Short mmCIF file of C-alpha atoms in Angstrom, two decimals:
data_model
loop_
_atom_site.label_atom_id
_atom_site.label_comp_id
_atom_site.label_asym_id
_atom_site.label_seq_id
_atom_site.Cartn_x
_atom_site.Cartn_y
_atom_site.Cartn_z
CA MET N 29 78.68 -7.48 -56.87
CA GLY N 30 77.13 -7.33 -53.83
CA GLY N 31 74.21 -10.35 -53.33
CA GLY N 32 71.73 -8.08 -52.87
CA GLU N 33 72.40 -6.28 -56.07
CA LYS N 34 71.62 -6.84 -59.58
CA MET N 35 72.30 -5.02 -62.72
CA ARG N 36 69.38 -4.27 -65.30
CA GLY N 37 70.19 -1.86 -68.27
CA GLY N 38 72.54 -0.29 -66.47
CA GLU N 39 70.55 0.27 -63.61
CA LYS N 40 71.61 -0.98 -60.08
CA MET N 41 68.48 -2.77 -58.62
CA TYR N 42 68.44 -4.15 -55.10
CA ASN N 43 66.73 -7.90 -54.88
CA THR N 44 64.14 -7.82 -52.46
CA SER N 45 64.60 -11.51 -51.54
CA THR N 46 68.35 -10.94 -49.55
CA PRO N 47 68.00 -8.96 -46.73
CA MET N 48 69.49 -5.57 -47.06
CA PRO N 49 72.19 -4.34 -44.58
CA THR N 50 71.19 -1.69 -42.42
CA HIS N 51 73.97 0.59 -43.64
CA GLN N 52 73.45 0.29 -47.53
CA LEU N 53 69.73 2.15 -46.88
CA SER N 54 69.48 5.56 -47.55
CA ASP N 55 68.53 8.32 -44.79
CA SER N 56 64.99 8.54 -45.90
CA ASN N 57 64.44 5.05 -46.06
CA ARG N 58 65.86 4.40 -42.67
CA GLY N 59 63.26 7.16 -40.90
CA ILE N 60 60.38 6.08 -43.11
CA MET N 61 61.04 2.63 -41.28
CA GLY N 62 61.31 3.27 -38.27
CA ASN N 63 58.56 6.01 -38.56
CA HIS N 64 56.49 2.98 -39.89
CA ASN N 65 57.60 0.59 -36.55
CA ASP N 66 57.37 3.69 -34.37
CA ASN N 67 53.65 4.46 -35.07
CA ASN N 68 52.52 0.91 -35.47
CA ALA N 69 53.55 -0.40 -31.79
CA ARG N 70 51.18 -0.30 -29.15
CA ASN N 71 51.45 -0.47 -25.50
CA LEU N 72 49.59 -3.28 -23.63
CA ARG N 73 49.20 -5.16 -20.77
CA VAL N 74 50.13 -8.37 -20.27
CA TYR N 75 47.16 -9.90 -20.11
CA GLN N 76 45.93 -8.33 -23.55
CA THR N 77 48.51 -10.24 -25.08
CA TRP N 78 48.20 -13.53 -22.81
CA LYS N 79 48.66 -16.78 -24.90
CA GLY N 80 46.77 -19.14 -22.55
CA SER N 81 42.93 -19.60 -22.64
CA ASN N 82 42.49 -17.26 -19.36
CA ILE N 83 39.85 -14.89 -18.74
CA PHE N 84 40.74 -11.81 -16.81
CA CYS N 85 38.41 -9.57 -15.07
CA PHE N 86 38.89 -5.95 -13.46
CA GLY N 87 42.14 -5.41 -15.74
CA GLY N 88 43.89 -8.44 -15.15
CA ARG N 89 43.72 -8.57 -11.48
CA LEU N 90 41.40 -11.49 -11.33
CA VAL N 91 42.65 -14.98 -13.69
CA PHE N 92 39.93 -17.40 -14.05
CA GLY N 93 39.78 -20.22 -16.91
CA PRO N 94 37.72 -20.58 -20.04
CA ASP N 95 34.95 -22.65 -18.40
CA VAL N 96 34.48 -19.84 -15.90
CA ARG N 97 30.79 -19.36 -16.97
CA SER N 98 30.46 -22.83 -14.95
CA LEU N 99 31.05 -20.88 -11.59
CA PHE N 100 27.52 -19.74 -11.83
CA LEU N 101 26.22 -23.16 -12.17
CA THR N 102 27.90 -24.12 -8.96
CA ILE N 103 27.12 -21.30 -7.12
CA PHE N 104 22.88 -21.66 -8.27
CA LEU N 105 23.40 -25.05 -6.74
CA ILE N 106 24.83 -23.65 -3.42
CA MET N 107 22.96 -20.58 -2.76
CA ILE N 108 19.22 -22.15 -4.20
CA PRO N 109 19.13 -25.05 -0.91
CA VAL N 110 20.34 -22.46 1.81
CA ILE N 111 17.59 -19.96 0.62
CA LEU N 112 15.16 -22.37 0.90
CA PHE N 113 16.29 -23.72 4.08
CA CYS N 114 16.37 -20.12 5.69
CA ALA N 115 12.69 -19.33 4.17
CA PHE N 116 10.84 -22.59 4.90
CA VAL N 117 12.65 -24.72 7.09
CA SER N 118 14.26 -22.18 9.42
CA GLN N 119 10.94 -21.05 10.23
CA ARG N 120 9.33 -23.59 12.25
CA LEU N 121 12.81 -24.41 13.81
CA ILE N 122 13.04 -20.19 15.35
CA ASN N 123 9.59 -20.95 16.94
CA ASP N 124 10.67 -24.44 18.35
CA PHE N 125 14.16 -23.97 19.58
CA GLN N 126 13.70 -21.50 23.39
CA HIS N 127 16.05 -18.60 24.16
CA GLN N 128 16.58 -17.78 20.33
CA LEU N 129 18.40 -20.90 19.52
CA GLY N 130 16.51 -21.34 16.12
CA TYR N 131 18.17 -18.03 15.16
CA TYR N 132 21.83 -18.89 15.60
CA VAL N 133 20.86 -21.80 13.52
CA VAL N 134 20.35 -19.64 10.54
CA VAL N 135 23.43 -17.11 11.33
CA ILE N 136 25.31 -20.00 11.04
CA CYS N 137 23.81 -21.55 8.01
CA VAL N 138 24.23 -18.16 6.15
CA ILE N 139 28.28 -17.74 7.76
CA LEU N 140 28.64 -21.62 6.69
CA THR N 141 27.27 -20.33 2.93
CA ALA N 142 29.55 -17.10 2.86
CA ASN N 143 32.64 -18.91 3.80
CA VAL N 144 32.12 -21.29 1.34
CA ILE N 145 31.36 -18.31 -1.75
CA ILE N 146 34.82 -16.58 -0.45
CA LEU N 147 36.87 -20.03 -1.23
CA LEU N 148 35.29 -20.83 -4.00
CA PHE N 149 36.23 -17.32 -5.62
CA LEU N 150 39.62 -17.73 -3.83
CA THR N 151 40.24 -20.78 -5.80
CA SER N 152 38.51 -19.84 -9.01
CA ALA N 153 40.01 -16.02 -9.29
CA ARG N 154 43.59 -16.78 -8.99
CA ASP N 155 47.08 -17.24 -10.52
CA PRO N 156 46.80 -21.42 -9.70
CA GLY N 157 50.49 -21.54 -10.35
CA ILE N 158 50.93 -20.54 -14.11
CA ILE N 159 54.88 -21.09 -15.25
CA PRO N 160 56.05 -18.17 -17.41
CA ARG N 161 56.38 -19.05 -21.30
CA ASN N 162 60.17 -18.90 -23.14
CA LEU N 163 60.03 -17.03 -25.94
CA HIS N 164 62.76 -18.87 -27.29
CA PRO N 165 63.66 -22.32 -26.60
CA PRO N 166 66.23 -23.19 -23.98
CA GLU N 167 69.45 -23.91 -24.82
CA ASP N 168 70.73 -27.68 -25.60
CA GLU N 169 73.23 -28.60 -22.75
CA GLY N 170 74.48 -31.54 -24.88
CA SER N 171 71.61 -34.33 -23.98
CA SER N 172 71.42 -36.81 -26.49
CA ILE N 173 68.17 -37.28 -27.99
CA SER N 174 66.32 -40.22 -30.26
CA VAL N 175 65.80 -38.68 -34.26
CA ASP N 176 62.49 -40.41 -33.85
CA TRP N 177 61.51 -37.86 -31.59
CA PRO N 178 59.35 -34.66 -33.46
CA GLY N 179 60.86 -31.80 -31.85
CA SER N 180 64.55 -33.25 -34.11
CA GLN N 181 63.07 -32.07 -36.91
CA VAL N 182 62.49 -28.85 -36.19
CA ALA N 183 65.01 -25.66 -36.86
CA GLY N 184 67.58 -24.72 -34.62
CA PRO N 185 69.00 -27.38 -31.97
CA SER N 186 67.67 -30.47 -30.62
CA LEU N 187 66.07 -30.78 -27.08
CA PRO N 188 65.75 -33.89 -25.50
CA PRO N 189 61.92 -34.47 -24.66
CA THR N 190 62.91 -35.82 -20.92
CA LYS N 191 65.91 -34.70 -18.39
CA ASP N 192 66.58 -36.20 -14.86
CA VAL N 193 66.82 -33.97 -11.63
CA MET N 194 67.32 -34.88 -8.37
CA VAL N 195 63.99 -34.62 -5.68
CA ASN N 196 64.85 -35.69 -2.21
CA GLY N 197 67.62 -37.80 -3.16
CA MET N 198 65.38 -39.66 -5.76
CA VAL N 199 66.02 -39.01 -9.75
CA VAL N 200 62.61 -37.34 -11.74
CA LYS N 201 62.19 -36.76 -15.03
CA VAL N 202 60.67 -33.46 -16.24
CA LYS N 203 59.49 -33.11 -19.72
CA TYR N 204 59.76 -30.11 -22.11
CA CYS N 205 56.53 -28.41 -22.76
CA GLN N 206 56.49 -28.05 -26.86
CA THR N 207 53.96 -25.31 -26.12
CA CYS N 208 55.60 -23.14 -23.54
CA LEU N 209 59.39 -23.95 -25.09
CA LEU N 210 60.47 -24.97 -21.15
CA TYR N 211 61.38 -28.23 -19.09
CA ARG N 212 58.31 -28.03 -16.76
CA PRO N 213 59.50 -28.17 -13.22
CA PRO N 214 58.86 -31.19 -10.87
CA ARG N 215 54.87 -31.61 -10.47
CA CYS N 216 54.29 -29.15 -13.08
CA SER N 217 51.83 -30.42 -16.38
CA HIS N 218 50.33 -28.75 -19.10
CA CYS N 219 46.74 -28.13 -18.69
CA SER N 220 45.34 -28.75 -22.13
CA ILE N 221 41.97 -26.76 -20.94
CA CYS N 222 43.79 -23.58 -20.02
CA ASN N 223 46.97 -24.20 -22.25
CA ASN N 224 49.43 -23.29 -19.40
CA CYS N 225 51.91 -24.89 -17.90
CA VAL N 226 50.53 -25.25 -14.11
CA GLU N 227 52.92 -25.86 -11.26
CA ARG N 228 52.37 -28.87 -8.83
CA PHE N 229 49.07 -29.63 -10.80
CA ASP N 230 46.57 -31.02 -9.48
CA HIS N 231 43.48 -31.22 -12.03
CA HIS N 232 41.25 -28.74 -14.26
CA CYS N 233 38.18 -28.38 -12.00
CA PRO N 234 35.24 -27.45 -14.09
CA TRP N 235 32.81 -26.81 -10.91
CA VAL N 236 35.03 -23.70 -10.49
CA GLY N 237 36.18 -22.99 -13.49
CA GLN N 238 40.53 -23.23 -13.14
CA CYS N 239 42.72 -25.45 -12.65
CA ILE N 240 44.19 -26.36 -9.15
CA GLY N 241 47.50 -26.25 -8.62
CA LYS N 242 50.18 -25.03 -6.18
CA ARG N 243 49.00 -21.12 -5.69
CA ASN N 244 45.31 -22.59 -5.39
CA TYR N 245 44.99 -26.18 -3.56
CA ARG N 246 44.64 -24.94 -0.11
CA PHE N 247 41.68 -23.17 -0.94
CA PHE N 248 40.42 -25.85 -2.81
CA PHE N 249 40.26 -28.10 -0.44
CA MET N 250 39.02 -25.77 2.17
CA PHE N 251 36.09 -25.15 -0.44
CA VAL N 252 35.32 -29.00 -0.91
CA SER N 253 35.32 -29.56 3.11
CA SER N 254 33.29 -26.46 3.51
CA THR N 255 31.19 -27.21 1.06
CA THR N 256 30.62 -30.83 2.99
CA MET N 257 29.97 -29.21 6.24
CA LEU N 258 26.92 -27.25 4.85
CA CYS N 259 25.24 -30.02 3.03
CA LEU N 260 25.33 -32.30 6.40
CA TYR N 261 24.00 -29.03 8.73
CA VAL N 262 21.24 -28.27 6.57
CA LEU N 263 20.70 -32.14 6.39
CA ALA N 264 20.56 -32.53 9.51
CA PHE N 265 18.26 -29.54 10.51
CA CYS N 266 16.28 -30.43 7.94
CA TRP N 267 15.72 -34.38 9.91
CA VAL N 268 15.68 -31.83 13.19
CA ASN N 269 12.54 -30.36 11.69
CA ILE N 270 10.96 -33.55 10.47
CA ARG N 271 11.14 -34.89 13.86
CA LYS N 272 9.44 -31.55 15.25
CA ILE N 273 6.74 -32.34 12.84
CA MET N 274 6.17 -35.50 14.30
CA ASP N 275 6.00 -34.87 18.04
CA THR N 276 3.99 -31.72 17.30
CA TYR N 277 1.31 -33.92 14.95
CA HIS N 278 1.75 -37.08 16.20
CA CYS N 279 2.34 -38.39 12.74
CA ASN N 280 4.51 -40.83 10.72
CA MET N 281 7.39 -39.87 8.85
CA TRP N 282 5.86 -39.47 5.38
CA THR N 283 2.89 -36.92 6.97
CA ALA N 284 5.56 -35.04 8.12
CA PHE N 285 7.16 -34.80 4.33
CA LEU N 286 3.95 -33.79 3.31
CA LYS N 287 3.51 -31.26 5.45
CA SER N 288 6.93 -30.04 5.29
CA PRO N 289 7.75 -31.14 1.83
CA VAL N 290 10.66 -28.72 1.31
CA SER N 291 12.51 -30.45 4.08
CA GLY N 292 11.82 -33.66 2.10
CA ILE N 293 13.35 -31.92 -0.58
CA LEU N 294 16.63 -30.58 0.79
CA ILE N 295 17.24 -33.92 2.32
CA LEU N 296 17.53 -35.90 -0.85
CA TYR N 297 19.31 -33.21 -2.24
CA THR N 298 22.23 -33.01 0.55
CA PHE N 299 22.43 -36.44 0.79
CA ILE N 300 23.24 -36.78 -2.73
CA CYS N 301 25.66 -33.55 -2.28
CA ALA N 302 27.06 -34.69 1.00
CA TRP N 303 28.35 -37.95 -1.19
CA PHE N 304 29.58 -36.58 -3.57
CA VAL N 305 31.69 -33.90 -1.94
CA GLY N 306 32.21 -35.88 0.93
CA GLY N 307 33.84 -38.15 -1.00
CA LEU N 308 36.01 -35.71 -2.86
CA THR N 309 37.33 -34.43 0.63
CA ALA N 310 38.20 -37.88 2.02
CA PHE N 311 40.13 -38.58 -1.32
CA HIS N 312 42.02 -34.99 -1.27
CA LEU N 313 42.78 -35.96 2.80
CA TYR N 314 44.50 -39.46 1.11
CA LEU N 315 46.37 -37.38 -1.07
CA ILE N 316 47.32 -34.76 1.46
CA PHE N 317 48.58 -37.17 3.91
CA THR N 318 50.96 -39.16 1.33
CA ASN N 319 51.38 -36.14 -0.56
CA GLN N 320 50.11 -36.59 -4.07
CA THR N 321 47.77 -34.91 -6.60
CA THR N 322 45.20 -36.17 -8.52
CA TYR N 323 47.34 -36.19 -11.63
CA GLU N 324 50.32 -38.18 -9.79
CA ASN N 325 47.70 -40.87 -8.26
CA PHE N 326 46.21 -41.40 -11.40
CA ARG N 327 49.29 -41.85 -13.76
CA TYR N 328 51.88 -43.07 -11.32
CA ARG N 329 50.59 -44.70 -8.86
CA TYR N 330 52.94 -44.21 -5.78
CA ASP N 331 50.96 -47.35 -3.85
CA GLY N 332 53.56 -49.86 -5.50
CA LYS N 333 56.82 -47.65 -5.32
CA MET N 334 58.41 -44.70 -3.56
CA ASN N 335 57.03 -41.34 -3.55
CA PRO N 336 60.09 -38.66 -3.66
CA TYR N 337 57.49 -35.95 -2.64
CA ASN N 338 56.13 -37.68 0.56
CA LEU N 339 57.46 -36.23 3.97
CA GLY N 340 55.65 -38.01 6.34
CA CYS N 341 51.84 -37.20 7.71
CA ILE N 342 52.57 -34.48 9.44
CA ARG N 343 55.12 -32.43 7.33
CA ASN N 344 52.88 -33.83 4.37
CA VAL N 345 49.83 -31.46 6.06
CA LEU N 346 52.27 -28.81 7.12
CA GLU N 347 53.50 -28.45 3.94
CA VAL N 348 49.95 -28.32 2.33
CA PHE N 349 48.36 -25.76 5.17
CA PHE N 350 51.14 -24.09 6.72
CA SER N 351 53.67 -23.23 4.30
CA LYS N 352 53.67 -19.68 2.48
CA ILE N 353 51.84 -19.90 -0.61
CA PRO N 354 54.36 -18.35 -3.58
CA LYS N 355 53.77 -15.39 -5.02
CA SER N 356 52.48 -15.61 -8.79
CA LYS N 357 55.27 -15.76 -11.01
CA ASN N 358 53.00 -13.59 -13.89
CA LYS N 359 52.74 -10.09 -13.64
CA PHE N 360 49.62 -9.56 -15.39
CA ARG N 361 49.16 -5.80 -15.25
CA ALA N 362 53.21 -5.23 -16.69
CA LYS N 363 53.29 -3.15 -19.83
CA VAL N 364 54.25 -4.99 -23.07
CA ARG N 365 55.03 -3.18 -26.54
CA VAL N 366 53.35 -4.73 -29.51
CA ASN N 367 53.81 -4.33 -32.92
CA SER N 368 50.48 -4.34 -34.66
CA SER N 369 51.99 -4.25 -38.13
CA SER N 370 53.26 -7.96 -37.84
CA SER N 371 52.43 -11.00 -37.45
CA TYR N 372 53.97 -11.43 -34.50
CA ALA N 373 54.17 -9.28 -31.00
CA SER N 374 56.75 -8.96 -28.84
CA SER N 375 55.82 -9.77 -25.24
CA MET N 376 59.05 -7.94 -23.45
CA PRO N 377 58.56 -5.51 -21.22
CA LEU N 378 58.49 -2.01 -21.66
CA GLY N 379 62.61 -0.67 -21.61
CA ASP N 380 63.93 -4.01 -23.02
CA SER N 381 64.75 -4.68 -25.93
CA LEU N 382 65.37 -7.71 -28.46
CA SER N 383 69.46 -8.10 -28.60
CA PRO N 384 71.41 -8.97 -31.38
CA GLU N 385 72.54 -12.02 -29.87
CA VAL N 386 69.35 -13.59 -29.36
CA PRO N 387 68.89 -16.45 -31.76
CA LYS N 388 66.58 -15.26 -34.46
CA ARG N 389 66.17 -18.49 -36.50
CA SER N 390 62.80 -19.34 -35.23
CA PHE N 391 59.89 -17.10 -34.30
CA ASN N 392 55.93 -17.21 -33.16
CA ILE N 393 53.19 -17.67 -35.66
CA GLU N 394 49.94 -17.04 -33.93
CA VAL N 395 48.31 -20.38 -34.62
CA GLY N 396 47.53 -21.49 -31.45
CA LYS N 397 50.74 -22.26 -29.98
CA ARG N 398 54.58 -21.56 -31.07
CA GLN N 399 56.45 -23.72 -33.42
CA ALA N 400 60.05 -23.33 -34.74
CA VAL N 401 60.44 -22.67 -38.52
CA ALA N 402 62.73 -23.92 -40.50
CA ASP N 403 65.36 -22.13 -42.70
CA GLU N 404 64.04 -23.55 -46.14
CA ASP N 405 60.50 -21.99 -44.64
CA PHE N 406 62.66 -18.52 -45.63
CA GLU N 407 62.51 -19.77 -48.96
CA ASP N 408 59.40 -19.41 -50.27
CA ILE N 409 59.08 -15.97 -48.57
CA GLN N 410 62.31 -15.04 -50.50
CA SER N 411 60.68 -16.60 -53.63
CA GLN N 412 57.62 -14.35 -53.24
CA ILE N 413 59.68 -11.34 -52.87
CA ASP N 414 61.32 -12.06 -55.96
CA SER N 415 58.27 -12.36 -57.71
CA VAL N 416 56.47 -9.76 -56.60
CA GLY N 417 59.43 -7.09 -56.57
CA GLY N 418 60.67 -7.82 -60.12
CA LEU N 419 56.98 -7.35 -61.49
CA GLU N 420 56.88 -4.04 -59.75
CA ARG N 421 60.52 -3.05 -60.81
CA CYS N 422 59.69 -3.52 -64.04
CA GLY N 423 56.41 -1.33 -64.08
CA THR N 424 53.77 -4.55 -64.81
CA GLN N 425 50.80 -5.17 -62.61
CA PRO N 426 52.21 -7.94 -60.19
CA ARG N 427 50.06 -11.26 -60.73
CA HIS N 428 48.47 -12.61 -57.02
CA THR N 429 50.16 -14.92 -55.20
CA ASN N 430 48.66 -16.78 -52.96
CA TRP N 431 49.90 -17.33 -49.09
CA ASP N 432 48.52 -20.38 -47.96
CA HIS N 433 45.87 -20.37 -51.07
CA LYS N 434 44.07 -17.86 -48.88
CA ALA N 435 44.92 -14.28 -48.70
CA ASN N 436 47.50 -11.98 -51.53
CA TRP N 437 49.50 -10.06 -50.49
CA GLU N 438 51.97 -7.35 -52.18
CA ILE N 439 55.54 -6.03 -51.14
CA THR N 440 55.30 -3.77 -48.16
CA PRO N 441 57.97 -2.09 -45.51
CA ASP N 442 56.52 -4.69 -43.27
CA ILE N 443 58.09 -7.54 -45.52
CA HIS N 444 61.74 -5.49 -45.67
CA VAL N 445 61.45 -5.66 -41.85
CA LEU N 446 60.29 -8.97 -41.67
CA ALA N 447 62.93 -10.18 -44.06
CA ALA N 448 65.76 -7.53 -42.36
CA GLU N 449 64.67 -8.96 -38.65
CA PHE N 450 65.21 -12.38 -39.15
CA GLY N 451 68.06 -12.09 -41.42
CA MET N 452 67.61 -15.54 -43.98
CA GLU N 453 71.01 -16.05 -42.86
CA SER N 454 71.58 -19.49 -44.91
CA GLY N 455 70.14 -17.65 -48.02
CA LEU N 456 72.46 -14.78 -47.49
CA ALA N 457 75.27 -16.63 -46.99
CA ASN N 458 74.90 -18.11 -50.09
CA ARG N 459 74.12 -14.98 -52.12
CA GLN N 460 77.41 -13.99 -50.98
CA LYS N 461 79.76 -16.64 -51.93
CA ILE N 462 78.02 -16.58 -55.62
CA SER N 463 78.74 -13.01 -55.72
CA ARG N 464 82.57 -13.37 -54.22
CA ASP N 465 82.95 -16.29 -57.06
CA HIS N 466 81.35 -14.08 -59.68
#
């Protein structure tokens, strides 16, 4: 007798703990299961099923980090001093400068501010270079791995935590990301804030609310350097305004500050900001000249060893500012099909189907990140189905069976689909062997 059948009182019964082969299902059952899946499938966009912590606007066209609200604070810190400068300080400069030169001072200030705001949004509202996640772990290529590594305890083949790749004739280690199920490319790192692997990861900037990576580092540096120029510009002309007051009223500096307190406040504010963003600009100039990232500079310290990415000062500058920005590897507006009835979702584009050859021993559990599930975990599911299914057939009230001690559940077509989908290969093989022995 087949492993999925039982005899009870001369009546043939199917054991729900064993996946029922599709050819043994009646046409009506197959139709019900097929219609159930089709009715619960929804068509969504990739950004609507995104696993990272990003925030999307305008239908996935703009990509922000999870701390995008800090962007409003940054805009406030930029705009308020400029408004004060144009409203109070520039009026005296317009009157004191001849040939309408005072108007040009205001116009240049507005242009610099607009440039800073545009660069801020170009940095914050774009994909910084996110590496798409894999649905399944990569195939093992025969590399050895220590048994102490936690990855060796999960189902499926063990994967080494690092691999060696060649970069400009030098060996560089790349790490395996347990969250994204991929070996990170060189210079790639996983951002714990955005929960994404970012190509040429520099750092996560809270002021722009976004990771800084390969696709927005150029705009980030231009934003920081332009903000430095704006601070120095306002600082310089506030000093000019103080000097004009001292010459007009023949007074000392403190009296001039009393006559124009806004100039004094802006001088102090822009001086502090210039030290901050100016120092950041100088630091990133050093990183650009040596072809380093902030992450590499603090973690690896290339000062005492060779940097495999250093191409020389000129070529490093050309690479950052004049190389073509690669296209995003994510199509956030592409359509995907999601089955809302199950605890997992397929993120494959429309038209694609899950191939039978794809390993089904591991699946996605929505608890923050992907984790491989061992075969013995399916035995718990089988025992739950056995207990509930047997009671249903006996016509008795099923007892409450806890799943994670929180939710009660009863056998439904979804459980049949789950059991049939993921095979439970080991349990099925054992039952078939026992049946053949009988």
